[in-house]
XYZ file of N, CA and C in Angstrom:
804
model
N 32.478 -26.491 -35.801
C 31.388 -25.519 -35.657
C 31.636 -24.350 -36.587
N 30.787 -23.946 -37.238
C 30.553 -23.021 -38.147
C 31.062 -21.415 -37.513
N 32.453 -20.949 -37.965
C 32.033 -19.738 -37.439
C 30.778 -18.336 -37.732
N 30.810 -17.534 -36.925
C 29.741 -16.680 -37.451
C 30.209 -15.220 -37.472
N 30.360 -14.797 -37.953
C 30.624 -12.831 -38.380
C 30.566 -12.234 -36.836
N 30.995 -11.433 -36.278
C 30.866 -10.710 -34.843
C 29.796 -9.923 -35.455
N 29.669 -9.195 -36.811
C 28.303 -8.916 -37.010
C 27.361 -9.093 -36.778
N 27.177 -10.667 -36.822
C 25.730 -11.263 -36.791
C 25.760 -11.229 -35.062
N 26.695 -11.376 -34.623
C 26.290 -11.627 -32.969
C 26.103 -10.543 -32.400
N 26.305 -8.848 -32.961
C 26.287 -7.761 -32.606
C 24.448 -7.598 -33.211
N 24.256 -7.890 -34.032
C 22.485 -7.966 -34.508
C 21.796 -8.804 -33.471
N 22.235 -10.024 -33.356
C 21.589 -11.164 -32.005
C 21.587 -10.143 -30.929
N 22.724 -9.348 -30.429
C 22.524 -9.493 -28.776
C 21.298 -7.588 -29.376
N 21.322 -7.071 -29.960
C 20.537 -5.794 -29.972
C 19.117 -6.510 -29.980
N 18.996 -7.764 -31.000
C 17.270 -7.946 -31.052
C 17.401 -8.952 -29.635
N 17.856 -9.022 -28.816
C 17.631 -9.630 -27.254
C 17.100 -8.150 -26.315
N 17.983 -6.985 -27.043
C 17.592 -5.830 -25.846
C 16.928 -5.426 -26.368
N 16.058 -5.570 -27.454
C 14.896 -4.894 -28.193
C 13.678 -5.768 -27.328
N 13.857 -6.614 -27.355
C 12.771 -7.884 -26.573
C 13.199 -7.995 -25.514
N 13.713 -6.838 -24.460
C 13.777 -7.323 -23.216
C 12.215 -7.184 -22.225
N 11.505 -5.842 -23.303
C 10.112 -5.977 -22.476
C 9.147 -6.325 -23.224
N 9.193 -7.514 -23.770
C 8.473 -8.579 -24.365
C 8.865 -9.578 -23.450
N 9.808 -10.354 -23.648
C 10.322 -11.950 -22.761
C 11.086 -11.773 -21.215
N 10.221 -12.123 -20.421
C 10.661 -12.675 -19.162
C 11.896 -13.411 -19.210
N 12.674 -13.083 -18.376
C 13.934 -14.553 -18.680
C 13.877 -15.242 -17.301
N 13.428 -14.572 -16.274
C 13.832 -15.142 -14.948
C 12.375 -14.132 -14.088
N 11.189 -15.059 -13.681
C 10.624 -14.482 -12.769
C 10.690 -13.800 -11.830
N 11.763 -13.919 -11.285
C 12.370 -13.219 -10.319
C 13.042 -11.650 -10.420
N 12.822 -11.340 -11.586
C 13.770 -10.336 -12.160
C 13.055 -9.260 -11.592
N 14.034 -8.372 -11.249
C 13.432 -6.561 -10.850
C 14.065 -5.739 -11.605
N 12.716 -5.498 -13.500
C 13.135 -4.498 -14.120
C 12.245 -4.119 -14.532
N 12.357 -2.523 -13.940
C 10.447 -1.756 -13.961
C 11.186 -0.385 -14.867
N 10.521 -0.032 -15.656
C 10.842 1.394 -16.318
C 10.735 2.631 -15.459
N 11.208 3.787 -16.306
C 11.371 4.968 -15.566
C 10.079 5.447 -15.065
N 8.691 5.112 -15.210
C 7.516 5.788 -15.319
C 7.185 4.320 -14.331
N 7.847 3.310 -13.671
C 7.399 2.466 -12.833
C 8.196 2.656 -11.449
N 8.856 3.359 -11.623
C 9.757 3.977 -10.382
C 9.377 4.850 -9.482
N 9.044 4.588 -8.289
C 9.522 5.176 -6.764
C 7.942 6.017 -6.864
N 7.068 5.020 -7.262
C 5.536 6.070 -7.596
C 4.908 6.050 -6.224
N 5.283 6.012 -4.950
C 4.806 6.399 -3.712
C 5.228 8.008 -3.569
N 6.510 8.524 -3.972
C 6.833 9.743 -3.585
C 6.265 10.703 -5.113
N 6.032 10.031 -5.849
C 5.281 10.689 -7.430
C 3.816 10.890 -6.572
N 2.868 9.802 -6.543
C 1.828 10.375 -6.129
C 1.863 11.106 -5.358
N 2.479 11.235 -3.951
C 2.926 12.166 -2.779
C 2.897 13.710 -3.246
N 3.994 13.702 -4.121
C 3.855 14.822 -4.779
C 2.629 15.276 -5.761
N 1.421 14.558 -6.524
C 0.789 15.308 -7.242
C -0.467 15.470 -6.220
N -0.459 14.763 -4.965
C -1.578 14.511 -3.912
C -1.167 16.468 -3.588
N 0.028 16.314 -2.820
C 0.209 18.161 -1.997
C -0.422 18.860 -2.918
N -0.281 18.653 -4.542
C -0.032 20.137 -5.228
C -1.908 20.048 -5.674
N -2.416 19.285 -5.154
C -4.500 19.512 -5.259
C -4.615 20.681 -4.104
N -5.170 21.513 -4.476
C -5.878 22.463 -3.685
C -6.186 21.944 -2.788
N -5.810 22.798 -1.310
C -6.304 22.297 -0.070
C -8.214 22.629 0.784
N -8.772 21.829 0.893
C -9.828 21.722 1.567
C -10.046 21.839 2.854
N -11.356 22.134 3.772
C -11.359 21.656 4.673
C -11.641 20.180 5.119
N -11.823 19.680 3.756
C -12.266 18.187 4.156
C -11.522 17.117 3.024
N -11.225 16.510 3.434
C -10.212 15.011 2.541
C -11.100 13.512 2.330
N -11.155 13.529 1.487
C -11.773 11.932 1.557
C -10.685 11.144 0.415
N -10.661 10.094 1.119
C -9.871 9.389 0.306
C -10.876 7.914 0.668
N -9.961 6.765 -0.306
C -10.617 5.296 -0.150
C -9.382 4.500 0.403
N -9.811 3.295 1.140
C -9.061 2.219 1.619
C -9.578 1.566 0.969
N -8.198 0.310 0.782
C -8.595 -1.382 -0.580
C -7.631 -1.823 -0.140
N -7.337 -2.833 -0.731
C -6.542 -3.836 -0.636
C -6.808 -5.106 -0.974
N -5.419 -5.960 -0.899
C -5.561 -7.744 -1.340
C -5.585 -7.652 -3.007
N -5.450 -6.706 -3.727
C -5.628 -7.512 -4.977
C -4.665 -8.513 -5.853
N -3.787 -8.726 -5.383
C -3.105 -10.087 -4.754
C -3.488 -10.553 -6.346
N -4.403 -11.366 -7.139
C -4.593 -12.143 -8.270
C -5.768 -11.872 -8.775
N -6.709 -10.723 -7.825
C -8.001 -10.229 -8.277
C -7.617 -8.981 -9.376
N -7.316 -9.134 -11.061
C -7.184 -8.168 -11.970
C -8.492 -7.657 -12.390
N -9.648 -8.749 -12.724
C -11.011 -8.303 -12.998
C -11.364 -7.325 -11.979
N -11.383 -8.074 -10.856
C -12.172 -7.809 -10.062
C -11.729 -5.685 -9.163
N -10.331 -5.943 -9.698
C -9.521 -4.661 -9.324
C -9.795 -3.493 -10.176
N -9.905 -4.027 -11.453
C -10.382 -3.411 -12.722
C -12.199 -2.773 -12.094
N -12.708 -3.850 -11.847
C -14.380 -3.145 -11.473
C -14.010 -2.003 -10.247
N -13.112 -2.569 -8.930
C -12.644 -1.428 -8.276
C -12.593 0.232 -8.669
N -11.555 0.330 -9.926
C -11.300 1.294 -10.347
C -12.348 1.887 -10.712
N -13.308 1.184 -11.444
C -14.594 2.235 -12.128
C -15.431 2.653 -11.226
N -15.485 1.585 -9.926
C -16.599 2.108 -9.125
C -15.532 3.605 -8.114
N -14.704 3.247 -7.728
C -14.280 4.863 -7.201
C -13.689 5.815 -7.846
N -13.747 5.420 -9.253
C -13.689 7.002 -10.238
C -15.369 7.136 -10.340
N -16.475 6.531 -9.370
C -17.726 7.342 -9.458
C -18.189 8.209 -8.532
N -17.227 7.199 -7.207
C -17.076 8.838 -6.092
C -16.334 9.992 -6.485
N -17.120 11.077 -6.007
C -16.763 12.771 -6.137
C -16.009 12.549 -5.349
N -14.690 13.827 -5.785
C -13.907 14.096 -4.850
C -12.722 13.333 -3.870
N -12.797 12.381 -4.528
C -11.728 11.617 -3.949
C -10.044 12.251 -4.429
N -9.395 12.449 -3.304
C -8.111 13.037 -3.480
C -6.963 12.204 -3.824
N -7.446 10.509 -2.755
C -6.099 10.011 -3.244
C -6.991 8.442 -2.934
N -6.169 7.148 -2.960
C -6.560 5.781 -3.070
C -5.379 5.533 -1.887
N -5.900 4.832 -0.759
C -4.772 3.919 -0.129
C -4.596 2.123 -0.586
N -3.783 1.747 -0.567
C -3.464 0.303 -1.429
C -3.112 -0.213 -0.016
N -3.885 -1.238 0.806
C -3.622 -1.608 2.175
C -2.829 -3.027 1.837
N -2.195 -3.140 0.932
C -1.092 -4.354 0.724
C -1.226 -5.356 0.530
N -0.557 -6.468 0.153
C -0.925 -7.679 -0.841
C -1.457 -7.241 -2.065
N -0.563 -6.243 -2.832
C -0.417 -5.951 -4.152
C -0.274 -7.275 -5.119
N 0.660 -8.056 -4.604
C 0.929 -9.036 -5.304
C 0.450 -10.575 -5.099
N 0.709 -11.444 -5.560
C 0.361 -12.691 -4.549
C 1.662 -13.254 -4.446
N 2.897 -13.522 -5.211
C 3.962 -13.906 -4.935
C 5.204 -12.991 -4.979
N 5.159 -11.615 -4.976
C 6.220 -11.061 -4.824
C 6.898 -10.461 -6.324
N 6.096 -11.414 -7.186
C 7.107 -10.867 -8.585
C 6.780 -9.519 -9.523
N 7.396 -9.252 -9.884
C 7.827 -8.127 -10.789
C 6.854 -7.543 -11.925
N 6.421 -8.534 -12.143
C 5.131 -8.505 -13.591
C 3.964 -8.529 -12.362
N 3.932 -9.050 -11.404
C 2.557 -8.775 -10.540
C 2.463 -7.585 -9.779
N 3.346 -6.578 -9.532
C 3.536 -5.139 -9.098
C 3.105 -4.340 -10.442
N 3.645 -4.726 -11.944
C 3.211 -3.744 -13.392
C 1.838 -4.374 -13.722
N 1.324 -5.501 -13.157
C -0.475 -5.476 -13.568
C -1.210 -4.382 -13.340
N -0.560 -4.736 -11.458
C -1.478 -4.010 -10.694
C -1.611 -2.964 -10.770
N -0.415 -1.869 -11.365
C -0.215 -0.605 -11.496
C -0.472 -0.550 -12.754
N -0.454 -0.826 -13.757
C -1.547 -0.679 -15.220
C -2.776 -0.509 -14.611
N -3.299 -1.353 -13.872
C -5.151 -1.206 -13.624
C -5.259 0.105 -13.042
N -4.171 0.174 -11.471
C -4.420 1.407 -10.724
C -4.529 3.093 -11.186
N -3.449 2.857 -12.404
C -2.938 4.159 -13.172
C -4.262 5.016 -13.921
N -5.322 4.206 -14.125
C -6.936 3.988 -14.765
C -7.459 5.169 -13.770
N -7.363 4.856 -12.100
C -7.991 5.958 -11.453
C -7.726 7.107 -11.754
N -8.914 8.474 -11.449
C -8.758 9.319 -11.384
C -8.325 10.548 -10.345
N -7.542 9.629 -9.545
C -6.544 10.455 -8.595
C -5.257 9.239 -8.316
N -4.277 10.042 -7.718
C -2.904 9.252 -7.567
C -3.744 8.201 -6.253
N -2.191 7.153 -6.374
C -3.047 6.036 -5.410
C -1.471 5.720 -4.827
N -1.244 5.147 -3.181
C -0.176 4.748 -2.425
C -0.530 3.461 -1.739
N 0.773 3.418 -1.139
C 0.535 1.974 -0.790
C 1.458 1.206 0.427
N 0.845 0.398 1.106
C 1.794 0.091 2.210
C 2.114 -1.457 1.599
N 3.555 -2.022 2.320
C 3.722 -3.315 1.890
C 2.999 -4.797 2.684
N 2.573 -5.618 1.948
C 1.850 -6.862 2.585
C 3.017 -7.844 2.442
N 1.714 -8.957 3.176
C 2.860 -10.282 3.823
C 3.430 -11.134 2.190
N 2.163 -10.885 1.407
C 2.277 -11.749 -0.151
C 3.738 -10.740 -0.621
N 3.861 -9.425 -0.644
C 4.523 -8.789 -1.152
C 6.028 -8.965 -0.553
N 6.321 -9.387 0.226
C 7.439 -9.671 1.071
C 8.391 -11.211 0.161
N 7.577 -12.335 -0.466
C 7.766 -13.456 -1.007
C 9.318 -13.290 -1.943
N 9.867 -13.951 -2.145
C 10.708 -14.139 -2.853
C 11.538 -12.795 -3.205
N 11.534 -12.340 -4.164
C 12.507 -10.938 -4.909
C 11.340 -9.413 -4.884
N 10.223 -10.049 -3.825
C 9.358 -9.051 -3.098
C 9.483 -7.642 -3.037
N 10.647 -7.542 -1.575
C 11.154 -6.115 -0.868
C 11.816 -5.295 -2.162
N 13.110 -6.110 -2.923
C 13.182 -5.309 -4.034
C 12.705 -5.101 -5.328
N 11.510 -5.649 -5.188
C 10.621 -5.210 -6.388
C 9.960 -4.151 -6.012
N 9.079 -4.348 -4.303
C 8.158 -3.140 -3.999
C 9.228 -1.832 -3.794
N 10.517 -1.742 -3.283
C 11.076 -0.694 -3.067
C 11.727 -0.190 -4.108
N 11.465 -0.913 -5.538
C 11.879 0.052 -6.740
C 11.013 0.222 -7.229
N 9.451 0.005 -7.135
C 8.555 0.463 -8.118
C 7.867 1.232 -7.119
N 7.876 0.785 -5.921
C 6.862 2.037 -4.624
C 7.959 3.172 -3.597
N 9.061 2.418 -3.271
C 9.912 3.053 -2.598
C 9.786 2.741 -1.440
N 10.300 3.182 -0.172
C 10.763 2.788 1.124
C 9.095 2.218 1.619
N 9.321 1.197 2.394
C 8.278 0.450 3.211
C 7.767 1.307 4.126
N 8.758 1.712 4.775
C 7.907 3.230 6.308
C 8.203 4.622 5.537
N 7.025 4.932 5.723
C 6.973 6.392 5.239
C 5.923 7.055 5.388
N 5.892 8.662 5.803
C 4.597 9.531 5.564
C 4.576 10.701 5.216
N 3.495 11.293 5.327
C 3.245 12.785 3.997
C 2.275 13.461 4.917
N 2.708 14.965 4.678
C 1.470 15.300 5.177
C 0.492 16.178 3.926
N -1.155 15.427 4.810
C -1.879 16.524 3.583
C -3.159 17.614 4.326
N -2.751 18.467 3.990
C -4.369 19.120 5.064
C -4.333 19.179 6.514
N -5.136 18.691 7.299
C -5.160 18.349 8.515
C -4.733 17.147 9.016
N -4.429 16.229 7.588
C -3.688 14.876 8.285
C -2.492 14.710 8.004
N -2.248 13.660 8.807
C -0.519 12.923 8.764
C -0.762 12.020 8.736
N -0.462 11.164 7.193
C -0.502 9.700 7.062
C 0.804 9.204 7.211
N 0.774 8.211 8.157
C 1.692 7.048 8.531
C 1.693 5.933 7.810
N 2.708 5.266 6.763
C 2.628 3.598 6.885
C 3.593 3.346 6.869
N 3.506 1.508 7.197
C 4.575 1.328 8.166
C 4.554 -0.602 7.641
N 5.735 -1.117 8.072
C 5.739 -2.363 7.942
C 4.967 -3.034 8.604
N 4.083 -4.173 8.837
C 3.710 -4.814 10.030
C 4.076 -6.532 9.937
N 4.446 -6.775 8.622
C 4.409 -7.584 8.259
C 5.558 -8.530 9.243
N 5.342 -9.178 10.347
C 6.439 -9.623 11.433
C 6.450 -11.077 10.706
N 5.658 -11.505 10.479
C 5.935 -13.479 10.354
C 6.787 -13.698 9.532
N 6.942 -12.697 8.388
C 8.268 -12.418 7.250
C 9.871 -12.516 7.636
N 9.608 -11.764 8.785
C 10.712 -11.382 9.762
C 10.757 -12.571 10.942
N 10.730 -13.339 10.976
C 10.474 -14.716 11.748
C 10.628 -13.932 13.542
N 9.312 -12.939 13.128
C 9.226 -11.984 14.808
C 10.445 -11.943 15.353
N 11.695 -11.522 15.058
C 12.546 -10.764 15.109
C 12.739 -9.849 16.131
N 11.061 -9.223 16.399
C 11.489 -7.906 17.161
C 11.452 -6.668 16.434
N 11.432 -6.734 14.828
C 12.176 -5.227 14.201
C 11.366 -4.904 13.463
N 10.198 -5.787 13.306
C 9.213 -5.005 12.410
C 7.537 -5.186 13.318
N 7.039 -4.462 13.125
C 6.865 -3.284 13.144
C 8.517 -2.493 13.976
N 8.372 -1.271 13.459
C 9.624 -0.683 13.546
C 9.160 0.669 14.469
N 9.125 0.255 15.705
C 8.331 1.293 16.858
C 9.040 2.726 17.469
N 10.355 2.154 17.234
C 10.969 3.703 17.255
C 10.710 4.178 16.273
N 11.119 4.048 14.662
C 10.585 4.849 14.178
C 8.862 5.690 14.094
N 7.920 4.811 14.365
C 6.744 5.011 14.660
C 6.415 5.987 15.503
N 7.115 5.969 16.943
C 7.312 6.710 17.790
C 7.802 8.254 17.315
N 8.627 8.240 16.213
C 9.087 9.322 15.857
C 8.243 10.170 15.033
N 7.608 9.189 14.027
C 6.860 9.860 13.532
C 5.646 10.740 13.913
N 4.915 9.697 15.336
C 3.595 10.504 15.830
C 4.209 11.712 16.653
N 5.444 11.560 16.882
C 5.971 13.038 17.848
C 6.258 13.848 16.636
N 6.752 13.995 15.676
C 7.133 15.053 14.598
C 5.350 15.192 13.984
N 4.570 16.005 15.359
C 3.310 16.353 14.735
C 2.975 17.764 15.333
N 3.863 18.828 15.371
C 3.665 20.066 15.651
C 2.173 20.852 15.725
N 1.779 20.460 14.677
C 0.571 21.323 14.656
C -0.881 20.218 14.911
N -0.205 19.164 15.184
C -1.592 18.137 15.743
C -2.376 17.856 14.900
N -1.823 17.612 13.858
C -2.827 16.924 12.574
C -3.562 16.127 13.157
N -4.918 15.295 12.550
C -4.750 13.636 12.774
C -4.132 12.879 12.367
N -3.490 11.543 12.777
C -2.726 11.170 12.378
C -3.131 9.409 12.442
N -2.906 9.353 11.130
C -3.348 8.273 10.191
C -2.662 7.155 9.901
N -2.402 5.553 10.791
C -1.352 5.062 10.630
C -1.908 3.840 10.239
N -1.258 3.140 8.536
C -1.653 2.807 7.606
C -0.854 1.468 7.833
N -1.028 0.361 7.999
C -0.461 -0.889 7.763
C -1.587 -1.951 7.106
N -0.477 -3.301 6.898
C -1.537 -4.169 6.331
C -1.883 -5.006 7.421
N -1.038 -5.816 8.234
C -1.331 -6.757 9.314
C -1.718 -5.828 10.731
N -3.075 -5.885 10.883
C -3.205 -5.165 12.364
C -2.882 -5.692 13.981
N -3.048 -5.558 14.651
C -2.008 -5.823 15.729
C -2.325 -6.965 16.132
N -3.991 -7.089 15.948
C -4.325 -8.407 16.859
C -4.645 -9.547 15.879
N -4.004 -9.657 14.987
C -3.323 -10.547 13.993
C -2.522 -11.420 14.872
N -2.530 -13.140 14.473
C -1.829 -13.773 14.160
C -0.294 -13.709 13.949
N -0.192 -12.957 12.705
C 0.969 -12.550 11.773
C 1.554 -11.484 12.412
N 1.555 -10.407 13.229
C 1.943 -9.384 14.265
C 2.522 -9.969 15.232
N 3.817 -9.641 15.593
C 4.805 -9.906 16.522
C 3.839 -9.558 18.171
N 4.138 -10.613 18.468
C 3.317 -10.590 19.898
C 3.762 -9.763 20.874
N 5.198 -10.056 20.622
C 5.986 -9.048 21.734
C 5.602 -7.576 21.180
N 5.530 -7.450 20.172
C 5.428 -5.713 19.680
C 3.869 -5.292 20.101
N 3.283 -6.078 19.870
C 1.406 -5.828 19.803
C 1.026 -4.640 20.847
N 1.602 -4.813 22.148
C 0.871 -3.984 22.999
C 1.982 -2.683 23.046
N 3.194 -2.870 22.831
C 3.947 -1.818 22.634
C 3.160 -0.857 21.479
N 3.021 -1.279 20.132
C 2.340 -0.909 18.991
C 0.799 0.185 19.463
N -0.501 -0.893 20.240
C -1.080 0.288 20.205
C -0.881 0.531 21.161
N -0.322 0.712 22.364
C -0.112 1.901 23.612
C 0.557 2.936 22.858
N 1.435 3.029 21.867
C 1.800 4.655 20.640
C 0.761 4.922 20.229
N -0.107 4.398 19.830
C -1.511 4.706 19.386
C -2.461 5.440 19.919
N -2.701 4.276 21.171
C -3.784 4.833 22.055
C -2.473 6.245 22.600
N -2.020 6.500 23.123
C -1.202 7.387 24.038
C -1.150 9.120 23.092
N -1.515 8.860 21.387
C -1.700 9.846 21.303
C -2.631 10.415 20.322
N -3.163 11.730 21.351
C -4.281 12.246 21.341
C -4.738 12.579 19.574
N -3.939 12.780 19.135
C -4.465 12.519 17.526
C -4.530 11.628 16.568
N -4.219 10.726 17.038
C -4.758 9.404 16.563
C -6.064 9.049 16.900
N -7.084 8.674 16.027
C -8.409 8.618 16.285
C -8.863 7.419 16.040
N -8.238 6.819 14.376
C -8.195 5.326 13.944
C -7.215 5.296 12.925
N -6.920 3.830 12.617
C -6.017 3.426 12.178
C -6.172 2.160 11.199
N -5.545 2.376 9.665
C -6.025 1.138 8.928
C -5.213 0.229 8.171
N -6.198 -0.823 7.759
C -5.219 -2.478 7.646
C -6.314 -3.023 6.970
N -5.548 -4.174 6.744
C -5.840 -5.077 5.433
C -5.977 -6.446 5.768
N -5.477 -7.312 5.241
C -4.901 -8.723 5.119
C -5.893 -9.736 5.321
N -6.953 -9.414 6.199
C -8.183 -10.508 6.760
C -8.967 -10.530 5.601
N -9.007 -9.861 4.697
C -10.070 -10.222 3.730
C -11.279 -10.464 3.545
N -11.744 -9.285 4.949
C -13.377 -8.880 5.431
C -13.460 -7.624 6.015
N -14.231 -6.900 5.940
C -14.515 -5.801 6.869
C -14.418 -6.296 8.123
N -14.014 -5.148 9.059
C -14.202 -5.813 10.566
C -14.008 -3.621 10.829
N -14.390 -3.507 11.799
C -13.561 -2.715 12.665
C -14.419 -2.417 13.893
N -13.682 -1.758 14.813
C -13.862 -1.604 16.570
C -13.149 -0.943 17.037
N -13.256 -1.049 18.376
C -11.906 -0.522 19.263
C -11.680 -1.998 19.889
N -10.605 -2.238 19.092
C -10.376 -3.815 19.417
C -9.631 -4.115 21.396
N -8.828 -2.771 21.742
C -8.277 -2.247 22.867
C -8.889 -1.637 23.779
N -10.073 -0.851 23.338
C -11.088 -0.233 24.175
C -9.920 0.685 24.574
N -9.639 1.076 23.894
C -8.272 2.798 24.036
C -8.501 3.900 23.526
N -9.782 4.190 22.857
C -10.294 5.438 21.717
C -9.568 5.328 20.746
N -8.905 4.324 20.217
C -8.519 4.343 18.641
C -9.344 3.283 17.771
N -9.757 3.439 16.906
C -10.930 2.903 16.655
C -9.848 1.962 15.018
N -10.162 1.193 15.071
C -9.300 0.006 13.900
C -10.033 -0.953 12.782
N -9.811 0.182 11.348
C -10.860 -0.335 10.133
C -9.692 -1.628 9.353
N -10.244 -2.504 8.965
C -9.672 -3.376 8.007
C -10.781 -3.431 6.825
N -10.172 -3.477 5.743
C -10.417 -3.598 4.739
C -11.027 -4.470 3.833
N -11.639 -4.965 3.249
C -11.843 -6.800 2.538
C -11.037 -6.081 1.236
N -11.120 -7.256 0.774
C -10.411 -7.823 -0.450
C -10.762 -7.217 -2.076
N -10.406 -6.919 -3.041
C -10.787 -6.334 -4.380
C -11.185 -7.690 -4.991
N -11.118 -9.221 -4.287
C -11.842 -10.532 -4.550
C -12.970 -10.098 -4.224
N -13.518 -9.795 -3.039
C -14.627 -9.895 -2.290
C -15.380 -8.356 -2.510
N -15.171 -7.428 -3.508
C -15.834 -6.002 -4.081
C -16.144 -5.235 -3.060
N -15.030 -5.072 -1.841
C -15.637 -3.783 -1.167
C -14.530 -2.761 -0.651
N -14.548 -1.881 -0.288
C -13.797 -0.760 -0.070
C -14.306 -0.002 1.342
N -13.603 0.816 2.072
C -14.133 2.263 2.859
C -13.813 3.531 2.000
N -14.888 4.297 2.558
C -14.262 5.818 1.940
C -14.511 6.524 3.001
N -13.631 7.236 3.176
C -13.414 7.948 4.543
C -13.339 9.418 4.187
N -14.036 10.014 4.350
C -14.110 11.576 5.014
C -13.483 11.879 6.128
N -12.414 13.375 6.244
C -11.712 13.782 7.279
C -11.992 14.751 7.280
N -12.089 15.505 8.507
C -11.942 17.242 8.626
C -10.943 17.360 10.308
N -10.832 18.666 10.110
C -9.558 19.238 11.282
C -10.663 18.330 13.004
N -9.975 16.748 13.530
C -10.159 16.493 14.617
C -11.382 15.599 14.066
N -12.377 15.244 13.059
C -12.901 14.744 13.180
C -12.937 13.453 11.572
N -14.375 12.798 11.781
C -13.945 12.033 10.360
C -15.159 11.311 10.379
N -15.768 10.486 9.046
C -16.788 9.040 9.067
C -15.741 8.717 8.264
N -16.217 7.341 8.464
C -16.474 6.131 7.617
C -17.284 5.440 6.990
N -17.104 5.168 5.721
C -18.421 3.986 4.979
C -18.027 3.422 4.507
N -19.344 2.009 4.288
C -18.440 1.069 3.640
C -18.922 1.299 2.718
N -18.248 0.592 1.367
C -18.721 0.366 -0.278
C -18.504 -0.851 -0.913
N -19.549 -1.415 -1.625
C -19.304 -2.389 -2.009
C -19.855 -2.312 -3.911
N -19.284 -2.839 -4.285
C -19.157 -2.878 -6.035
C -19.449 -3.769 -6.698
């Protein structure tokens, strides 16, 4: 075999790290740049620093899962609503979990004209999933406060967890609706809703009795069915919106003020 100069192999391995974000080597891989990192607590932060209102409207979506067109028309139609402060992403960002399907979706999203967050889905859980979403979004349970609200999201995703018991994660949940001093409303954001299938059975009624039990919780939103639906599925005064799909062109936009709120739907 021919030897070769350590030169030439010092030129080979630089034009490999020159083309590392050109060529995939392994689907599975979790390597997102500095400007793809931990953008749940980035938007968080440019959401506080908007002038505060008496009134918040933001949008619920979700599923865009393999819908890029169709996510793309998303974006233009709610950069035509006024006033929108922020975008909730109700989960199934991805359809299999990988790495290049978290940087689509966030190329299209980055297009809106306000920051956008996001809770994790059951698609997003798949394979090298958890550590793809928790280096490009950051921790799965988490909330912020803005205005008069306190947004909650939270795992729900149990069938992942072969119902376990640990997800939904109800102490923490519990903790969160008690660390509410000044009685915001409080806004608790998942993708699988309780009376799902995919929702740990044993957790379900534990889940909304925290709900229903407190007084500022009004409603609560989710994803994954890939239709509008909502009700008081409990007949408890918490009233429970799901989302359809960025396949299927529709959205809510929700208006809030101190104790009260609508809903509408939108379709694109």
């Amino acid at each position: 075999m021919k030897n070769f100069p350590k030169a030439a192999f010092l030129v080979f391995g630089l034009m490999l790290a020159a083309c590392e974000g050109i060529f995939q080597y392994n689907p599975n891989q979790v390597i997102f740049k500095d400007d793809e990192r931990n953008l749940n607590q980035k938007n968080i932060e440019r959401i506080q620093a908007r002038p505060l209102t008496d009134t918040v409207k933001f949008i619920l979506m979700g599923d865009t899962q393999r819908w890029y067109d169709e996510t793309d028309a998303f974006v233009k139609s709610a950069n035509s609503q006024k006033d929108v402060a922020f975008v909730l992403h109700a989960g199934d960002i991805s359809d299999f979990g990988l790495s290049q399907e978290f940087k689509w979706v966030n190329e299209i999203m980055v297009k809106l004209n306000c920051p956008y967050l996001t809770v994790i889905g059951n698609h997003d859980l798949v394979a090298n999933g958890p550590a793809a979403y928790r280096k490009i979004y950051g921790p799965m349970d988490y909330s912020f406060d803005y205005g008069n609200n306190k947004f909650i999201f939270i795992n729900t995703n149990s069938r992942e967890y072969v119902f376990n018991g640990t997800v939904p994660n109800l102490g923490w949940l519990e903790t969160q609706l008690a660390n509410n001093p000044e009685k915001k409303n409080a806004i608790v954001i998942a993708h699988i809703p309780p009376f799902d299938g995919d929702f740990d059975p044993k957790l379900q009624d534990g889940y909304a009795k925290l709900l229903a039990d407190d007084d500022n919780v009004k409603f609560s939103l989710y994803g994954h069915q890939h239709t509008f639906r909502d009700g008081e599925f409990y007949e408890d005064g918490v009233h429970y919106y799901l989302t359809t799909s960025t396949g299927e062109r529709g959205y809510w936009l929700f208006t809030t003020w101190k104790g009260g709120y609508k809903a509408e739907r939108v379709a694109y």
